[in-house]
Structure formats: C-alpha cells, structure tokens
Amino acid sequence: MIFTGQEPQDEHLAMLQLWMQGLVDREDQEQPGPIKWRITKRGATEAAQLLR
C-alpha cells in the first residue's frame, strides 16, 4: 500500500497508529517521497482474528 501524501490526514494517523502497534511496517527505509506500507505477520494474524 503506497501513500503519496494526497490522502486525508485521518488515514495517515490511522496508519501511524498501526505502525506504532507493530501491525504494519515501512518498506521505504523512511526515505523522502511516497510511504510504502506493508502488513506485518502480526498485523495479518490480528486482521484474520477480527474477520472471523
């Protein structure tokens, strides 16, 4: 999932919350430009439990 900075602010805050909880991670090595998010194994596991 790539964020370009054009998204609403609340979407960025939601992704930062997931990142702080360890549910997503950054693939872009925190370089300037678009943020590339990926779901961690823990995030996938928690999502699967919520969808049951």
PDB file of N, CA and C in Angstrom:
ATOM      1  N   MET A   1       0.858  -1.168   0.000  1.00  0.00           N
ATOM      2  CA  MET A   1       0.000   0.000   0.000  1.00  0.00           C
ATOM      3  C   MET A   1       0.907   1.234   0.000  1.00  0.00           C
ATOM      4  N   ILE A   2       0.740   2.090  -0.975  1.00  0.00           N
ATOM      5  CA  ILE A   2       1.607   3.266  -1.108  1.00  0.00           C
ATOM      6  C   ILE A   2       0.820   4.529  -0.783  1.00  0.00           C
ATOM      7  N   PHE A   3       1.349   5.330   0.117  1.00  0.00           N
ATOM      8  CA  PHE A   3       0.761   6.619   0.465  1.00  0.00           C
ATOM      9  C   PHE A   3       1.595   7.717  -0.184  1.00  0.00           C
ATOM     10  N   THR A   4       0.953   8.591  -0.918  1.00  0.00           N
ATOM     11  CA  THR A   4       1.677   9.638  -1.646  1.00  0.00           C
ATOM     12  C   THR A   4       1.644  10.983  -0.942  1.00  0.00           C
ATOM     13  N   GLY A   5       0.843  11.106   0.113  1.00  0.00           N
ATOM     14  CA  GLY A   5       0.698  12.381   0.793  1.00  0.00           C
ATOM     15  C   GLY A   5      -0.568  13.105   0.387  1.00  0.00           C
ATOM     16  N   GLN A   6      -1.304  12.552  -0.576  1.00  0.00           N
ATOM     17  CA  GLN A   6      -2.548  13.167  -1.019  1.00  0.00           C
ATOM     18  C   GLN A   6      -3.756  12.628  -0.246  1.00  0.00           C
ATOM     19  N   GLU A   7      -3.520  11.654   0.629  1.00  0.00           N
ATOM     20  CA  GLU A   7      -4.612  11.046   1.383  1.00  0.00           C
ATOM     21  C   GLU A   7      -5.096  11.979   2.489  1.00  0.00           C
ATOM     22  N   PRO A   8      -6.343  11.775   2.948  1.00  0.00           N
ATOM     23  CA  PRO A   8      -6.824  12.566   4.096  1.00  0.00           C
ATOM     24  C   PRO A   8      -5.944  12.337   5.331  1.00  0.00           C
ATOM     25  N   GLN A   9      -5.844  13.360   6.171  1.00  0.00           N
ATOM     26  CA  GLN A   9      -4.987  13.300   7.355  1.00  0.00           C
ATOM     27  C   GLN A   9      -5.340  12.129   8.273  1.00  0.00           C
ATOM     28  N   ASP A  10      -6.652  11.827   8.417  1.00  0.00           N
ATOM     29  CA  ASP A  10      -7.032  10.749   9.333  1.00  0.00           C
ATOM     30  C   ASP A  10      -6.531   9.395   8.844  1.00  0.00           C
ATOM     31  N   GLU A  11      -6.368   9.225   7.526  1.00  0.00           N
ATOM     32  CA  GLU A  11      -5.805   7.963   7.024  1.00  0.00           C
ATOM     33  C   GLU A  11      -4.340   7.847   7.413  1.00  0.00           C
ATOM     34  N   HIS A  12      -3.602   8.951   7.350  1.00  0.00           N
ATOM     35  CA  HIS A  12      -2.199   8.921   7.774  1.00  0.00           C
ATOM     36  C   HIS A  12      -2.098   8.605   9.260  1.00  0.00           C
ATOM     37  N   LEU A  13      -2.950   9.223  10.074  1.00  0.00           N
ATOM     38  CA  LEU A  13      -2.921   8.971  11.515  1.00  0.00           C
ATOM     39  C   LEU A  13      -3.263   7.520  11.817  1.00  0.00           C
ATOM     40  N   ALA A  14      -4.219   6.952  11.079  1.00  0.00           N
ATOM     41  CA  ALA A  14      -4.587   5.547  11.293  1.00  0.00           C
ATOM     42  C   ALA A  14      -3.397   4.631  10.974  1.00  0.00           C
ATOM     43  N   MET A  15      -2.699   4.918   9.868  1.00  0.00           N
ATOM     44  CA  MET A  15      -1.550   4.081   9.503  1.00  0.00           C
ATOM     45  C   MET A  15      -0.428   4.228  10.530  1.00  0.00           C
ATOM     46  N   LEU A  16      -0.218   5.452  11.046  1.00  0.00           N
ATOM     47  CA  LEU A  16       0.816   5.642  12.072  1.00  0.00           C
ATOM     48  C   LEU A  16       0.466   4.873  13.346  1.00  0.00           C
ATOM     49  N   GLN A  17      -0.819   4.836  13.701  1.00  0.00           N
ATOM     50  CA  GLN A  17      -1.228   4.058  14.877  1.00  0.00           C
ATOM     51  C   GLN A  17      -0.943   2.574  14.667  1.00  0.00           C
ATOM     52  N   LEU A  18      -1.266   2.058  13.479  1.00  0.00           N
ATOM     53  CA  LEU A  18      -0.981   0.653  13.183  1.00  0.00           C
ATOM     54  C   LEU A  18       0.520   0.388  13.219  1.00  0.00           C
ATOM     55  N   TRP A  19       1.306   1.343  12.702  1.00  0.00           N
ATOM     56  CA  TRP A  19       2.762   1.203  12.702  1.00  0.00           C
ATOM     57  C   TRP A  19       3.292   1.146  14.134  1.00  0.00           C
ATOM     58  N   MET A  20       2.784   2.031  15.009  1.00  0.00           N
ATOM     59  CA  MET A  20       3.248   2.049  16.402  1.00  0.00           C
ATOM     60  C   MET A  20       2.872   0.754  17.127  1.00  0.00           C
ATOM     61  N   GLN A  21       1.772   0.142  16.713  1.00  0.00           N
ATOM     62  CA  GLN A  21       1.352  -1.121  17.332  1.00  0.00           C
ATOM     63  C   GLN A  21       2.077  -2.317  16.726  1.00  0.00           C
ATOM     64  N   GLY A  22       2.889  -2.089  15.703  1.00  0.00           N
ATOM     65  CA  GLY A  22       3.633  -3.178  15.082  1.00  0.00           C
ATOM     66  C   GLY A  22       2.819  -3.984  14.083  1.00  0.00           C
ATOM     67  N   LEU A  23       1.684  -3.445  13.641  1.00  0.00           N
ATOM     68  CA  LEU A  23       0.818  -4.190  12.729  1.00  0.00           C
ATOM     69  C   LEU A  23       1.149  -3.932  11.263  1.00  0.00           C
ATOM     70  N   VAL A  24       1.801  -2.807  10.999  1.00  0.00           N
ATOM     71  CA  VAL A  24       2.315  -2.528   9.652  1.00  0.00           C
ATOM     72  C   VAL A  24       3.759  -2.074   9.793  1.00  0.00           C
ATOM     73  N   ASP A  25       4.505  -2.149   8.705  1.00  0.00           N
ATOM     74  CA  ASP A  25       5.900  -1.706   8.705  1.00  0.00           C
ATOM     75  C   ASP A  25       6.143  -0.908   7.432  1.00  0.00           C
ATOM     76  N   ARG A  26       7.212  -0.134   7.434  1.00  0.00           N
ATOM     77  CA  ARG A  26       7.541   0.669   6.254  1.00  0.00           C
ATOM     78  C   ARG A  26       8.534  -0.085   5.385  1.00  0.00           C
ATOM     79  N   GLU A  27       8.265  -0.092   4.077  1.00  0.00           N
ATOM     80  CA  GLU A  27       9.167  -0.740   3.125  1.00  0.00           C
ATOM     81  C   GLU A  27      10.115   0.247   2.487  1.00  0.00           C
ATOM     82  N   ASP A  28       9.952   1.546   2.754  1.00  0.00           N
ATOM     83  CA  ASP A  28      10.710   2.570   2.029  1.00  0.00           C
ATOM     84  C   ASP A  28      11.968   3.033   2.760  1.00  0.00           C
ATOM     85  N   GLN A  29      12.358   2.370   3.850  1.00  0.00           N
ATOM     86  CA  GLN A  29      13.526   2.767   4.647  1.00  0.00           C
ATOM     87  C   GLN A  29      13.444   4.238   5.048  1.00  0.00           C
ATOM     88  N   GLU A  30      12.213   4.734   5.208  1.00  0.00           N
ATOM     89  CA  GLU A  30      11.948   6.099   5.647  1.00  0.00           C
ATOM     90  C   GLU A  30      12.626   7.153   4.770  1.00  0.00           C
ATOM     91  N   GLN A  31      12.714   6.881   3.475  1.00  0.00           N
ATOM     92  CA  GLN A  31      13.245   7.844   2.518  1.00  0.00           C
ATOM     93  C   GLN A  31      12.178   8.893   2.212  1.00  0.00           C
ATOM     94  N   PRO A  32      12.582  10.080   1.753  1.00  0.00           N
ATOM     95  CA  PRO A  32      11.579  11.064   1.327  1.00  0.00           C
ATOM     96  C   PRO A  32      10.766  10.520   0.152  1.00  0.00           C
ATOM     97  N   GLY A  33       9.549  10.996   0.036  1.00  0.00           N
ATOM     98  CA  GLY A  33       8.698  10.552  -1.063  1.00  0.00           C
ATOM     99  C   GLY A  33       7.574   9.682  -0.547  1.00  0.00           C
ATOM    100  N   PRO A  34       6.943   8.913  -1.455  1.00  0.00           N
ATOM    101  CA  PRO A  34       5.803   8.094  -1.040  1.00  0.00           C
ATOM    102  C   PRO A  34       6.185   7.092   0.047  1.00  0.00           C
ATOM    103  N   ILE A  35       5.274   6.881   0.975  1.00  0.00           N
ATOM    104  CA  ILE A  35       5.475   5.890   2.043  1.00  0.00           C
ATOM    105  C   ILE A  35       4.913   4.565   1.556  1.00  0.00           C
ATOM    106  N   LYS A  36       5.736   3.527   1.617  1.00  0.00           N
ATOM    107  CA  LYS A  36       5.277   2.190   1.232  1.00  0.00           C
ATOM    108  C   LYS A  36       5.057   1.382   2.505  1.00  0.00           C
ATOM    109  N   TRP A  37       3.789   1.033   2.767  1.00  0.00           N
ATOM    110  CA  TRP A  37       3.437   0.260   3.953  1.00  0.00           C
ATOM    111  C   TRP A  37       3.256  -1.197   3.578  1.00  0.00           C
ATOM    112  N   ARG A  38       3.637  -2.089   4.489  1.00  0.00           N
ATOM    113  CA  ARG A  38       3.291  -3.497   4.309  1.00  0.00           C
ATOM    114  C   ARG A  38       2.785  -4.029   5.643  1.00  0.00           C
ATOM    115  N   ILE A  39       1.873  -4.977   5.556  1.00  0.00           N
ATOM    116  CA  ILE A  39       1.301  -5.568   6.764  1.00  0.00           C
ATOM    117  C   ILE A  39       2.296  -6.579   7.319  1.00  0.00           C
ATOM    118  N   THR A  40       2.533  -6.521   8.627  1.00  0.00           N
ATOM    119  CA  THR A  40       3.428  -7.484   9.268  1.00  0.00           C
ATOM    120  C   THR A  40       2.674  -8.789   9.508  1.00  0.00           C
ATOM    121  N   LYS A  41       3.416  -9.837   9.862  1.00  0.00           N
ATOM    122  CA  LYS A  41       2.766 -11.120  10.180  1.00  0.00           C
ATOM    123  C   LYS A  41       1.788 -10.943  11.325  1.00  0.00           C
ATOM    124  N   ARG A  42       2.194 -10.164  12.327  1.00  0.00           N
ATOM    125  CA  ARG A  42       1.307  -9.920  13.470  1.00  0.00           C
ATOM    126  C   ARG A  42       0.038  -9.198  13.030  1.00  0.00           C
ATOM    127  N   GLY A  43       0.196  -8.214  12.137  1.00  0.00           N
ATOM    128  CA  GLY A  43      -0.960  -7.479  11.619  1.00  0.00           C
ATOM    129  C   GLY A  43      -1.903  -8.392  10.859  1.00  0.00           C
ATOM    130  N   ALA A  44      -1.353  -9.292  10.052  1.00  0.00           N
ATOM    131  CA  ALA A  44      -2.180 -10.231   9.285  1.00  0.00           C
ATOM    132  C   ALA A  44      -2.918 -11.180  10.230  1.00  0.00           C
ATOM    133  N   THR A  45      -2.237 -11.633  11.281  1.00  0.00           N
ATOM    134  CA  THR A  45      -2.851 -12.534  12.248  1.00  0.00           C
ATOM    135  C   THR A  45      -4.001 -11.836  12.970  1.00  0.00           C
ATOM    136  N   GLU A  46      -3.774 -10.612  13.422  1.00  0.00           N
ATOM    137  CA  GLU A  46      -4.826  -9.880  14.123  1.00  0.00           C
ATOM    138  C   GLU A  46      -6.007  -9.573  13.198  1.00  0.00           C
ATOM    139  N   ALA A  47      -5.721  -9.243  11.950  1.00  0.00           N
ATOM    140  CA  ALA A  47      -6.795  -8.984  10.995  1.00  0.00           C
ATOM    141  C   ALA A  47      -7.627 -10.244  10.769  1.00  0.00           C
ATOM    142  N   ALA A  48      -6.969 -11.377  10.647  1.00  0.00           N
ATOM    143  CA  ALA A  48      -7.682 -12.637  10.428  1.00  0.00           C
ATOM    144  C   ALA A  48      -8.589 -12.944  11.628  1.00  0.00           C
ATOM    145  N   GLN A  49      -8.120 -12.661  12.842  1.00  0.00           N
ATOM    146  CA  GLN A  49      -8.939 -12.909  14.028  1.00  0.00           C
ATOM    147  C   GLN A  49     -10.156 -11.989  14.054  1.00  0.00           C
ATOM    148  N   LEU A  50      -9.977 -10.733  13.632  1.00  0.00           N
ATOM    149  CA  LEU A  50     -11.108  -9.788  13.614  1.00  0.00           C
ATOM    150  C   LEU A  50     -12.147 -10.168  12.580  1.00  0.00           C
ATOM    151  N   LEU A  51     -11.718 -10.809  11.489  1.00  0.00           N
ATOM    152  CA  LEU A  51     -12.634 -11.137  10.398  1.00  0.00           C
ATOM    153  C   LEU A  51     -13.373 -12.460  10.609  1.00  0.00           C
ATOM    154  N   ARG A  52     -13.060 -13.163  11.686  1.00  0.00           N
ATOM    155  CA  ARG A  52     -13.744 -14.443  11.948  1.00  0.00           C
ATOM    156  C   ARG A  52     -15.182 -14.217  12.316  1.00  0.00           C
TER     157      ARG A  52
END
